[in-house]
mmCIF file of C-alpha atoms and ligand atoms in Angstrom:
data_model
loop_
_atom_site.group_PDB
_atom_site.id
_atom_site.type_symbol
_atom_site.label_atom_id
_atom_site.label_comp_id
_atom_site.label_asym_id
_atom_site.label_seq_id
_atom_site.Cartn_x
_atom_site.Cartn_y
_atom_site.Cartn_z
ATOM 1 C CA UNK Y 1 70.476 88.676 132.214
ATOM 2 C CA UNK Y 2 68.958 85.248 131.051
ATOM 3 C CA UNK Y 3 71.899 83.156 130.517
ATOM 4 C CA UNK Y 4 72.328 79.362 129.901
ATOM 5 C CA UNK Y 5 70.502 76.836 131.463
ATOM 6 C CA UNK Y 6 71.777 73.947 128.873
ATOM 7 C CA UNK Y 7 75.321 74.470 129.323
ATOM 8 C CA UNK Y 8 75.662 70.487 129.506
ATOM 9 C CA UNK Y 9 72.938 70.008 126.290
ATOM 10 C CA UNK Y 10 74.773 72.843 124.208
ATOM 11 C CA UNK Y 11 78.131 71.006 124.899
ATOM 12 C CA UNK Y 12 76.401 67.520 123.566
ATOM 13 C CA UNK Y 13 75.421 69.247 120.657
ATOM 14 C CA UNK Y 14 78.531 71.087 119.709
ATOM 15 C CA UNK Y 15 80.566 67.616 119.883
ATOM 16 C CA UNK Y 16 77.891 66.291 117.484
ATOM 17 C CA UNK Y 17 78.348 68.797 115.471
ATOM 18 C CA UNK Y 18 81.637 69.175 115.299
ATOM 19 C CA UNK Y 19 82.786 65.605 115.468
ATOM 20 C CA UNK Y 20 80.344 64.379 112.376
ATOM 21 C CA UNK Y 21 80.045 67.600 110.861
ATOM 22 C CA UNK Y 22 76.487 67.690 110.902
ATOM 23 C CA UNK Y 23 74.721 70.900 109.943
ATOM 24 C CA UNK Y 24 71.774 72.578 111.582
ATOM 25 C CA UNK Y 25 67.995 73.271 110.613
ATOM 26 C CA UNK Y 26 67.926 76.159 111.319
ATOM 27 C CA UNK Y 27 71.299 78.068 111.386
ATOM 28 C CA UNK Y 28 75.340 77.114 111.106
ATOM 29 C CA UNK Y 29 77.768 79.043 112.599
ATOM 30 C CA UNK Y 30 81.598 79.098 112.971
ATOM 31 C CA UNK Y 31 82.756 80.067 116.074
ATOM 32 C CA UNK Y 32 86.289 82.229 115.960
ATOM 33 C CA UNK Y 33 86.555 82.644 119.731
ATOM 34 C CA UNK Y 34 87.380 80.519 123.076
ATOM 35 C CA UNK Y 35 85.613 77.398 122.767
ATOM 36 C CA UNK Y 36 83.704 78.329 126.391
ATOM 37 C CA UNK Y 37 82.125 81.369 124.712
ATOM 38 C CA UNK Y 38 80.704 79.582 121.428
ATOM 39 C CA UNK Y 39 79.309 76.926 123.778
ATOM 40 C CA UNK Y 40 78.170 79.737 125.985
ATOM 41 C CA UNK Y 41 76.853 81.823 122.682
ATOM 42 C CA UNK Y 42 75.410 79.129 121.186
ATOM 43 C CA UNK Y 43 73.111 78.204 124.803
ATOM 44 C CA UNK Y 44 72.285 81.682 125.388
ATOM 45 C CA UNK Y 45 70.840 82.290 121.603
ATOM 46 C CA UNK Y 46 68.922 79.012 121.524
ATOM 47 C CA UNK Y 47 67.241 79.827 124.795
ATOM 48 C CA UNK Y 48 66.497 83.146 123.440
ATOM 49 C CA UNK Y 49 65.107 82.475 120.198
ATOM 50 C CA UNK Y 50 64.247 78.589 120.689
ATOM 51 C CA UNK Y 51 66.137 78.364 116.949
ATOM 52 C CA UNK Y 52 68.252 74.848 116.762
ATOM 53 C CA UNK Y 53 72.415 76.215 116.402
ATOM 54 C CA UNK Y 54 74.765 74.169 115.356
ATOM 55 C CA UNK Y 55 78.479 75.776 115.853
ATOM 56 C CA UNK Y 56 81.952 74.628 115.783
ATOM 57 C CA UNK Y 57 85.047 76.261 116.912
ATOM 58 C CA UNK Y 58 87.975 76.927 114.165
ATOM 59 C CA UNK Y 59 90.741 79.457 113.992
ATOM 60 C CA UNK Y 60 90.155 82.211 111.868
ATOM 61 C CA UNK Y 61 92.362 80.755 109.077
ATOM 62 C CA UNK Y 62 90.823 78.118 108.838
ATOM 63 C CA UNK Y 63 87.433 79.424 108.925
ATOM 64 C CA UNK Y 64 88.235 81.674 105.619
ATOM 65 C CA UNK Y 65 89.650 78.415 103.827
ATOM 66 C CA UNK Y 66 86.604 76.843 104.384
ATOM 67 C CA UNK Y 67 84.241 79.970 103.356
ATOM 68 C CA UNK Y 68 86.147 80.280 100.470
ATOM 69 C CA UNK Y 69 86.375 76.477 99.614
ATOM 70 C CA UNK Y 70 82.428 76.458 99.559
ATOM 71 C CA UNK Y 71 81.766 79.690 98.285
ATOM 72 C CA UNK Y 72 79.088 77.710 95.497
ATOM 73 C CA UNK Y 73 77.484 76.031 98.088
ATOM 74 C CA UNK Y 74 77.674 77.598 101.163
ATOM 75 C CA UNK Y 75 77.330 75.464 104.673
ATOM 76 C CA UNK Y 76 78.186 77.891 106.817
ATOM 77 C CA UNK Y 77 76.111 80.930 107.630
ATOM 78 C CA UNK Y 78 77.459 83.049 110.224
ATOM 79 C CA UNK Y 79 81.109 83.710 111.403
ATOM 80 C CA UNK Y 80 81.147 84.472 114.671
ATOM 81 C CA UNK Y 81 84.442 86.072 116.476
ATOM 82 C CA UNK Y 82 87.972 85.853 115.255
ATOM 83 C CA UNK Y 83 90.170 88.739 114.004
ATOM 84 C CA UNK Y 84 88.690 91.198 112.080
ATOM 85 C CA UNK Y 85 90.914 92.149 109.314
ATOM 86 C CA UNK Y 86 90.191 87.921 108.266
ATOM 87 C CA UNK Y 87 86.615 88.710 107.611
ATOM 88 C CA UNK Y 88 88.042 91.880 106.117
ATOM 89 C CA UNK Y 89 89.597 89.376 103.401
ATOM 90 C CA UNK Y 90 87.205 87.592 103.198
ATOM 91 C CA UNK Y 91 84.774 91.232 102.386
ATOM 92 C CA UNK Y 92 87.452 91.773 99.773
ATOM 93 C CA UNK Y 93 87.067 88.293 98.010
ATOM 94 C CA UNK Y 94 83.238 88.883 97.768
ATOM 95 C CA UNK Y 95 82.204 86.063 100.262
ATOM 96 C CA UNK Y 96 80.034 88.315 102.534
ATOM 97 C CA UNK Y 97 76.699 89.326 102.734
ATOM 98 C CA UNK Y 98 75.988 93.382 103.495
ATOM 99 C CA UNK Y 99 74.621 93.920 106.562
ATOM 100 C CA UNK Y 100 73.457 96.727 109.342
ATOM 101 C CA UNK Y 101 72.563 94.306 112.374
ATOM 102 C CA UNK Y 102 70.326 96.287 115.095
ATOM 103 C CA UNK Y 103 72.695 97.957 117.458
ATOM 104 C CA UNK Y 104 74.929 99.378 115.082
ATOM 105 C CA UNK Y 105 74.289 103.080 116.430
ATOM 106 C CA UNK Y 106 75.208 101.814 119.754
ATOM 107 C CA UNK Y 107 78.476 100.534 118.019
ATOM 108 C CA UNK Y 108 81.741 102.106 120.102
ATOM 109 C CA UNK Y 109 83.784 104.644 117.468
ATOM 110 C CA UNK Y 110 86.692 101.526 116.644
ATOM 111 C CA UNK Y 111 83.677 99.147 115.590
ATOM 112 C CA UNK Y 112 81.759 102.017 113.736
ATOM 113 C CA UNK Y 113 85.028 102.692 111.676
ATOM 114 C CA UNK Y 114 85.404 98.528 111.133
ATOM 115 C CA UNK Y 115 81.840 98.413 110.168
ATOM 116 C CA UNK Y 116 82.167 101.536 107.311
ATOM 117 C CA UNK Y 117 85.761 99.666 106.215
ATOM 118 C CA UNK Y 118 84.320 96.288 105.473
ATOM 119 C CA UNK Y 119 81.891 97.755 103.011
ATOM 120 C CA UNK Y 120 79.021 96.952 105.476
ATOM 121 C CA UNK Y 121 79.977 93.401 105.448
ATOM 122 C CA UNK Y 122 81.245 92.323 108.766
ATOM 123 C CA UNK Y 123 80.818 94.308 112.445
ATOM 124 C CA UNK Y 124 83.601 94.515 115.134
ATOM 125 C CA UNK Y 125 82.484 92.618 118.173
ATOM 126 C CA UNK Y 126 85.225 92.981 120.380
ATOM 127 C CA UNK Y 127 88.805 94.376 120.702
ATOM 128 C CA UNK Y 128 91.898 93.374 122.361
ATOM 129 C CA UNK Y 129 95.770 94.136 122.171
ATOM 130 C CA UNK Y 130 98.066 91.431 122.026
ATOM 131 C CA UNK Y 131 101.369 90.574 124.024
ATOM 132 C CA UNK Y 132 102.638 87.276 125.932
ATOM 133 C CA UNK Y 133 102.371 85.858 129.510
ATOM 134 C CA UNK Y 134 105.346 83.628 130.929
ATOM 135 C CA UNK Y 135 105.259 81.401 133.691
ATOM 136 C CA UNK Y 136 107.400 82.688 136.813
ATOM 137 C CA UNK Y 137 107.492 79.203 137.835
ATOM 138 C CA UNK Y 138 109.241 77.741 134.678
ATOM 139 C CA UNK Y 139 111.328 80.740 133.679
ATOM 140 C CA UNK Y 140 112.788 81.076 137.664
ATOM 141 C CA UNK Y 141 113.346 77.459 137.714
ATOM 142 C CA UNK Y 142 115.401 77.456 134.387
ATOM 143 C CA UNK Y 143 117.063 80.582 136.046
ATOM 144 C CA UNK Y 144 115.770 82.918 133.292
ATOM 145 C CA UNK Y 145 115.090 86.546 133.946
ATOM 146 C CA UNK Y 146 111.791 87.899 132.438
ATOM 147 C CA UNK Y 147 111.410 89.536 129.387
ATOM 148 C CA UNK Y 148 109.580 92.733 128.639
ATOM 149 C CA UNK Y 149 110.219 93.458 125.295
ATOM 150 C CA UNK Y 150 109.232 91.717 121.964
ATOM 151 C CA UNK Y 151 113.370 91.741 121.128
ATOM 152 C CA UNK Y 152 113.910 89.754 124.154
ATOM 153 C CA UNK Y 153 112.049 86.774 123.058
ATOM 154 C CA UNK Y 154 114.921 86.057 120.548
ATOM 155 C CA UNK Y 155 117.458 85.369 123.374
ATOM 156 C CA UNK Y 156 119.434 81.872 123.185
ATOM 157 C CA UNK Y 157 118.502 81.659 126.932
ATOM 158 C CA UNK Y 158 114.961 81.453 125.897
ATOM 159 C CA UNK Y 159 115.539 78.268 123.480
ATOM 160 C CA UNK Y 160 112.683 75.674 123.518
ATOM 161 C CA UNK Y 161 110.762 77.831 125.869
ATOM 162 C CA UNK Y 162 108.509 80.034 123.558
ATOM 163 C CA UNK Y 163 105.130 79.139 121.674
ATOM 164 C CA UNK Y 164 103.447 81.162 119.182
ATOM 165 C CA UNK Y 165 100.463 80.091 116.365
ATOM 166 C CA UNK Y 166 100.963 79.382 112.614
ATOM 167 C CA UNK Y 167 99.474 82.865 111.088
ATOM 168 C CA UNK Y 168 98.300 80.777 108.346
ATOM 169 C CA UNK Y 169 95.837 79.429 110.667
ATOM 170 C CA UNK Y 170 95.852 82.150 113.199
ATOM 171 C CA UNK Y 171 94.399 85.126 113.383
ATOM 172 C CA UNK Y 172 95.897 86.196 116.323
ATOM 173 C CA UNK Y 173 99.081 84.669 115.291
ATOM 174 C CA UNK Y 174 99.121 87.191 111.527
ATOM 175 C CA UNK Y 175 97.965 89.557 113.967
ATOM 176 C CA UNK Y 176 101.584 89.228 115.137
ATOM 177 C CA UNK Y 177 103.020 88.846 111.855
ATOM 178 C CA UNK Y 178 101.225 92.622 111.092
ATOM 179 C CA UNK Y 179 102.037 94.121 114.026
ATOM 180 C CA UNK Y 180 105.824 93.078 113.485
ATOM 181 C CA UNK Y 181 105.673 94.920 110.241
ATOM 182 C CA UNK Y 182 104.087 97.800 111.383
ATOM 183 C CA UNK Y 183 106.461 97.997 114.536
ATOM 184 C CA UNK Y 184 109.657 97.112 112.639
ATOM 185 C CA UNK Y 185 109.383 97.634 108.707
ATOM 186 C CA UNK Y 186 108.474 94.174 106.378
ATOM 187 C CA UNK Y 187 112.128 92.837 106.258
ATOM 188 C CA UNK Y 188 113.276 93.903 109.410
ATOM 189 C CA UNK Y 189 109.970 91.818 111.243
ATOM 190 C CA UNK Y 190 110.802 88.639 108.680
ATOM 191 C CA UNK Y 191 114.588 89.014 110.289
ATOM 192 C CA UNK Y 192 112.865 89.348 113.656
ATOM 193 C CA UNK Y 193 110.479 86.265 113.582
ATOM 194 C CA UNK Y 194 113.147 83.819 111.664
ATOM 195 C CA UNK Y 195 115.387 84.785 114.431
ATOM 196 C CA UNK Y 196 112.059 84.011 117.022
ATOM 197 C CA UNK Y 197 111.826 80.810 115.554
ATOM 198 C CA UNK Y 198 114.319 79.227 116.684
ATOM 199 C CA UNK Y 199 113.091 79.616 120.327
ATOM 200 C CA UNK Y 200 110.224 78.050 119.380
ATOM 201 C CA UNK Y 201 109.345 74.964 120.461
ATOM 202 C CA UNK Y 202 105.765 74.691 118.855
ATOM 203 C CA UNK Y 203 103.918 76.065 115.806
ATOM 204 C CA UNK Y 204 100.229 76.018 117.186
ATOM 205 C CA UNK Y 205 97.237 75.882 115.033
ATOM 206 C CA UNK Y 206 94.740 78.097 117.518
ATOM 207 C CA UNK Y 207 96.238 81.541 118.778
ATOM 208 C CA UNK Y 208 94.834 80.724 122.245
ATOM 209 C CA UNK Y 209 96.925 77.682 122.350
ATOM 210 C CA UNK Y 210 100.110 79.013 123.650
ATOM 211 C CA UNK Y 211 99.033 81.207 126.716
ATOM 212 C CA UNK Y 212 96.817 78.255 127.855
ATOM 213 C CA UNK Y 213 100.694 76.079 127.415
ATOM 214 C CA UNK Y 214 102.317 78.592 129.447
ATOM 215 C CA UNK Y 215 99.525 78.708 131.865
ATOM 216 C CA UNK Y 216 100.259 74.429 132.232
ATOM 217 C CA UNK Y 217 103.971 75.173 132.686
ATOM 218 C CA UNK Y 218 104.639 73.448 128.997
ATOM 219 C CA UNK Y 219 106.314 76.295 127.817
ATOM 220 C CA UNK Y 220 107.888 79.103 129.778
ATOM 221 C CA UNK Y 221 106.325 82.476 127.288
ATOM 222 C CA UNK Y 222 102.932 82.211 124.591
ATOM 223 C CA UNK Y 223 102.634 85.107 122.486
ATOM 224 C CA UNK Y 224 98.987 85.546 123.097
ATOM 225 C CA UNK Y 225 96.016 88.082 122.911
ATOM 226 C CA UNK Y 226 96.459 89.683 126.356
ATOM 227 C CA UNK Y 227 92.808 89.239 127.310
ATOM 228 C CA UNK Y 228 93.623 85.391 126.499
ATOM 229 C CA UNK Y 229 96.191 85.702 129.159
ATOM 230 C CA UNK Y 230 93.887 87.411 131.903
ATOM 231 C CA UNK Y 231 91.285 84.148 131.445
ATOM 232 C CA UNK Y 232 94.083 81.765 132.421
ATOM 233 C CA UNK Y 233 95.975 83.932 135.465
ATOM 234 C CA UNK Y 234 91.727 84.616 136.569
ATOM 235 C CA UNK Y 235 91.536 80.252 137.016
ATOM 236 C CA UNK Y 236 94.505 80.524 138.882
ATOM 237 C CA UNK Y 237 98.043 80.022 136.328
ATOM 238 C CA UNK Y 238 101.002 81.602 137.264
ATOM 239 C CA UNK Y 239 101.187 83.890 134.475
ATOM 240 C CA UNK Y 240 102.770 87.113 134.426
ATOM 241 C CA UNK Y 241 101.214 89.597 131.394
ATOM 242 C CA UNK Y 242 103.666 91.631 129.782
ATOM 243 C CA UNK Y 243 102.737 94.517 127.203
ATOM 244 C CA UNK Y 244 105.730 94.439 125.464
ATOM 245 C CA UNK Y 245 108.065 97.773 125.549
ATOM 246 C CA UNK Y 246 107.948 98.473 122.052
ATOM 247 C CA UNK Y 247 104.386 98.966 121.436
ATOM 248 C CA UNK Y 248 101.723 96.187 120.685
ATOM 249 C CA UNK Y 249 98.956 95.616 118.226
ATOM 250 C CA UNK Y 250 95.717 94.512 118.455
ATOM 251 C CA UNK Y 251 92.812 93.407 116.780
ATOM 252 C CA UNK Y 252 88.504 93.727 116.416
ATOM 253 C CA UNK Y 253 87.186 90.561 116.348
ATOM 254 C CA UNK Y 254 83.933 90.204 113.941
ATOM 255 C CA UNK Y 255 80.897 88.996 113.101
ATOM 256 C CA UNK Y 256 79.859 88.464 109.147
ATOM 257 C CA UNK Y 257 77.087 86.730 107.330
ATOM 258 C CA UNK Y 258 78.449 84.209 104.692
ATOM 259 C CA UNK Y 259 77.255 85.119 101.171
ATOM 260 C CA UNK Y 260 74.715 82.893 99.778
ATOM 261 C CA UNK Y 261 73.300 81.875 103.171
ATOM 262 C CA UNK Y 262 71.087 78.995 103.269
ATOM 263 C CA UNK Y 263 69.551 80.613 106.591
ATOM 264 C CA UNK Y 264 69.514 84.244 106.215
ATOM 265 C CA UNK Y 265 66.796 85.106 108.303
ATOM 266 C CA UNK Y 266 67.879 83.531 111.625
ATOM 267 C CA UNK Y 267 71.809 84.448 110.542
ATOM 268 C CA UNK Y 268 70.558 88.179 111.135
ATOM 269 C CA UNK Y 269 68.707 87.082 114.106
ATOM 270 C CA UNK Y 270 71.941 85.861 115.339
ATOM 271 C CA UNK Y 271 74.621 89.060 114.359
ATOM 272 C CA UNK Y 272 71.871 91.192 115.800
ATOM 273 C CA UNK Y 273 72.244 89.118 118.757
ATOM 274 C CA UNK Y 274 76.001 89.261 118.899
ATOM 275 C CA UNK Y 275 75.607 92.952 118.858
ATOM 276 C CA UNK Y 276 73.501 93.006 121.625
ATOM 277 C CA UNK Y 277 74.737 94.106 124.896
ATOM 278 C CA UNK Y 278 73.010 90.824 126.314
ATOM 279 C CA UNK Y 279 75.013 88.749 123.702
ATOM 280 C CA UNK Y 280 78.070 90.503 124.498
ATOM 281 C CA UNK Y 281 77.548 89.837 127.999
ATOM 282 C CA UNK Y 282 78.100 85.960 127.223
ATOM 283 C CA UNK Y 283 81.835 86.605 127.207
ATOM 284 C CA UNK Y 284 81.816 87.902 130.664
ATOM 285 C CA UNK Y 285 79.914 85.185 131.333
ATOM 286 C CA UNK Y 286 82.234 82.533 129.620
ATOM 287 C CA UNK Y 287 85.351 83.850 131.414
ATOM 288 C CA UNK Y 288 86.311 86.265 128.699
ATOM 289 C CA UNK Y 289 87.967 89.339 128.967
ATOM 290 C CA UNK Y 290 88.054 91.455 125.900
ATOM 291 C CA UNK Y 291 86.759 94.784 125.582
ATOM 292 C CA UNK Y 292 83.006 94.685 123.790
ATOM 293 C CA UNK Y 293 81.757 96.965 121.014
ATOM 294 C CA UNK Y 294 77.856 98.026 121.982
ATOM 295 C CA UNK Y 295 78.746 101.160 124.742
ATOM 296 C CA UNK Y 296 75.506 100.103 126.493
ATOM 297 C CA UNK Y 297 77.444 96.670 127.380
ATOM 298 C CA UNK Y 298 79.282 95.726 130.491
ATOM 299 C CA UNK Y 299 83.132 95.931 130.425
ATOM 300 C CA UNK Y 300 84.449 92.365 131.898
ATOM 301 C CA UNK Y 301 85.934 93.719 135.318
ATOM 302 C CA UNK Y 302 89.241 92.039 134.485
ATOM 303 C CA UNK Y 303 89.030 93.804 130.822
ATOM 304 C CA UNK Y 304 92.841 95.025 130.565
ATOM 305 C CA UNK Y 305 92.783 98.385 130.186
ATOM 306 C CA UNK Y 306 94.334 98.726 126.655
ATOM 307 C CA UNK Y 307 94.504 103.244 127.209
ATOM 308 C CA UNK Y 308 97.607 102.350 129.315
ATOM 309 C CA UNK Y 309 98.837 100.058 126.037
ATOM 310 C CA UNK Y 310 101.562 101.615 123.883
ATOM 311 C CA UNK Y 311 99.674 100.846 120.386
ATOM 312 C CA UNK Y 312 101.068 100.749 117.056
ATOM 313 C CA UNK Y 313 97.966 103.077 114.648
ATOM 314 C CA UNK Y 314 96.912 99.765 113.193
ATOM 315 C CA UNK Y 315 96.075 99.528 109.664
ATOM 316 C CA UNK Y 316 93.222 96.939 109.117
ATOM 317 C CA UNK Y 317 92.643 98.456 105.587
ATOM 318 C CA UNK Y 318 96.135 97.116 104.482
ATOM 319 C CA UNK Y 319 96.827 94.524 106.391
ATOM 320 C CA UNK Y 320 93.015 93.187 105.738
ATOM 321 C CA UNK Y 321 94.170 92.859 101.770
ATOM 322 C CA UNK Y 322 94.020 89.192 100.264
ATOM 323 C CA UNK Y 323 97.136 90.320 98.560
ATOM 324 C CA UNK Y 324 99.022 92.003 101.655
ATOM 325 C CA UNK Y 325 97.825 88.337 103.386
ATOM 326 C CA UNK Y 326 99.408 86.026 100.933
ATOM 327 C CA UNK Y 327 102.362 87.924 100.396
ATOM 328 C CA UNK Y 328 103.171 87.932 104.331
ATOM 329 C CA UNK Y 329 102.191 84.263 104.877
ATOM 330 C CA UNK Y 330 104.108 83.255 102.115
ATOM 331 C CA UNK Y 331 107.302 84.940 103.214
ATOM 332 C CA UNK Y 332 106.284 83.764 106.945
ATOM 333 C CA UNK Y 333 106.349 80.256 105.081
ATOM 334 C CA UNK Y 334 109.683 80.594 103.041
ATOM 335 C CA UNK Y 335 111.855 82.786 105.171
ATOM 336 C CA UNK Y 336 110.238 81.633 108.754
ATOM 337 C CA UNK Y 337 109.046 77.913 108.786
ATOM 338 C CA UNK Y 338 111.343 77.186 105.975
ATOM 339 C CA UNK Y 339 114.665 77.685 108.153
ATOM 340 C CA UNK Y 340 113.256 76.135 111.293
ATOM 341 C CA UNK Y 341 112.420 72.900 112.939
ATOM 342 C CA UNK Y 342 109.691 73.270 115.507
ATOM 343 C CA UNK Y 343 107.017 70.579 116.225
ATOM 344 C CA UNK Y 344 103.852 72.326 114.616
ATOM 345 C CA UNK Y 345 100.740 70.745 116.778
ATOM 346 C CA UNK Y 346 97.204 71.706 117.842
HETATM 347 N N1 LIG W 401 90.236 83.273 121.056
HETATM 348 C C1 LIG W 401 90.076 84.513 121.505
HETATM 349 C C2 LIG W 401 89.685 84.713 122.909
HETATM 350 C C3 LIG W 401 90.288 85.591 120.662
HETATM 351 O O1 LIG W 401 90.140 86.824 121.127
HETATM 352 C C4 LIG W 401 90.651 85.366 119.318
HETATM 353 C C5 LIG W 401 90.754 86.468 118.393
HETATM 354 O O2 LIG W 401 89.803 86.925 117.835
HETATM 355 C C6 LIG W 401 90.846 84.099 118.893
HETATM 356 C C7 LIG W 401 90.615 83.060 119.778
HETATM 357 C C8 LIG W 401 91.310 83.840 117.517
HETATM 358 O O3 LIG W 401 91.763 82.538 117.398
HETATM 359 P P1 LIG W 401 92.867 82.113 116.377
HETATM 360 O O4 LIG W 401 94.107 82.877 116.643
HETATM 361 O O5 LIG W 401 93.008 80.649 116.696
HETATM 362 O O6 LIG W 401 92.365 82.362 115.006
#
């Protein structure tokens, strides 16, 4: 596999990028993933096509406020990575461009049935379940005993020592938010995550953000993509993963071309390449762990096996509704943020 050379360029020009918001010649892309893997993506598809990236990390909330906000003059051309049933929003607001990249037969069964619900708009890239992690270190020196269910996060004990995402930001943070409803029934998962809240000590803007706190010791539990929380106990945190006893969720991150893309040409070049087993291979490469879409590509060793996950039979049709979206955010913002007090940071 030809992998990245000009890690330490491709970092230079993704602070450029990002920092003064400058755009590309040839091709812009927002980056829903780890911020190792864009850097990683972005090297590995510049070396392979010689094409000039440039690509900024946001969460997937974010990235959908800003497709939408420049929907009559486009700046963005690709979305790369982040959960799926965002661009599946996004498909439903008419802010995608249809497309079959190359490897689409190769597509696993999951990302075939993604591919045919987005109306040939967006292809799943990746899969994962979510769950949280807690330290053993701060939760044994508080005295705490571990939790293993979702319900147990709402213990007194736990006050101050959780961290979850904003799901208006989030995608893996409304993947929660879905998955509550799906587990518990609308009202009864409102009930649930106003009851959460106040355990919470902060409000995060990226999903990510809370397993990589726990992994520090800054917070004792993050509610986290699983796979998340195998990349911080692989560099060493002492994390314990818990698939929680009730059943999970999980999500297929995608890849979608931006309607009205100033770059169209190389924005195929590069969902074609995301599709790719040797573009999927850049998560392995990057320290990532989630499960990849093209059969013919290489399963991260550490990949949790998510056949051993009790799954809730999630429904990315209604849950990837603009209307299903706003409804749930704005009770999340009413009923949820509206009775609590947390510190909402990055
Ligand atoms: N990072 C990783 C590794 C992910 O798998 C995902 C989900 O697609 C995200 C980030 C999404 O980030 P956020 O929750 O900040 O939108």
């Amino acid at each position: 596999m030809k992998l990245v050379t000009s890690l330490g360029a491709g970092a230079a020009f993704w602070l450029s990028s990002a920092l003064t918001g400058a755009t590309a010649q040839d091709l812009n892309v927002l980056c829903g993933v780890d911020k190792d893997w864009c850097l990683t993506m972005e090297a590995a598809f510049e070396q392979t096509t010689g094409l000039d990236v440039a690509m900024a990390r946001r969460s997937t909330g974010e990235i959908l406020e800003q497709i939408r906000d420049e929907k009559d003059d486009p700046q963005v051309d690709v979305w790369w990575g982040g959960t799926g049933d965002t661009h599946l929003q996004a498909a439903a607001e008419g802010l995608l461009e249809p497309y079959r990249p190359a490897h689409t037969g190769d597509a696993l069964p999951w990302a075939q049935n993604f591919y045919q619900l987005s109306g040939g708009t967006a292809s799943g890239v990746y899969a994962g379940a979510l769950g949280f992690a807690y330290n053993s270190s701060v939760l044994t020196g508080n005295g705490l005993k571990a939790p293993s269910c979702w319900k147990d996060l709402t213990d007194p004990r736990y006050l101050g020592l959780v961290q979850l995402a904003n799901p208006n930001s989030s995608g893996t943070a409304y993947t929660f938010l879905a998955t509550l409803v799906q587990l518990l029934g609308e009202d009864e998962a409102i009930r649930y995550l106003a009851a959460l809240a106040h355990n919470i000590s902060h409000f995060t803007t990226s999903g990510a953000a809370p397993v990589k706190a726990a992994a520090r010791g800054e917070t004792g539990i993050g509610i986290s993509f699983i796979h998340d929380a195998v990349t911080q106990q692989q560099a060493g945190a002492p994390l314990v993963i818990v698939a929680p006893c009730e059943g999970t969720g999980y999500e297929i991150g995608a890849v979608s071309i931006v309607k009205g893309a100033k770059h169209l040409q190389a924005a195929r070049r590069f969902v074609n390449y995301s599709m790719s087993p040797e573009g999927q291979a850049t998560g392995t490469a990057s320290g990532q762990n989630q499960i990849p879409s093209n059969a013919r590509a290489a399963l991260p060793p550490a990949a949790p096996d998510i056949s051993l996950i009790r799954m809730v039979d999630y429904d990315f049709a209604t849950f990837g509704s603009p209307e299903q979206r706003r409804r749930l955010l704005d009770r999340f913002d009413k009923e949820v943020l509206g009775n609590s007090s947390p510190v909402v940071t990055q």
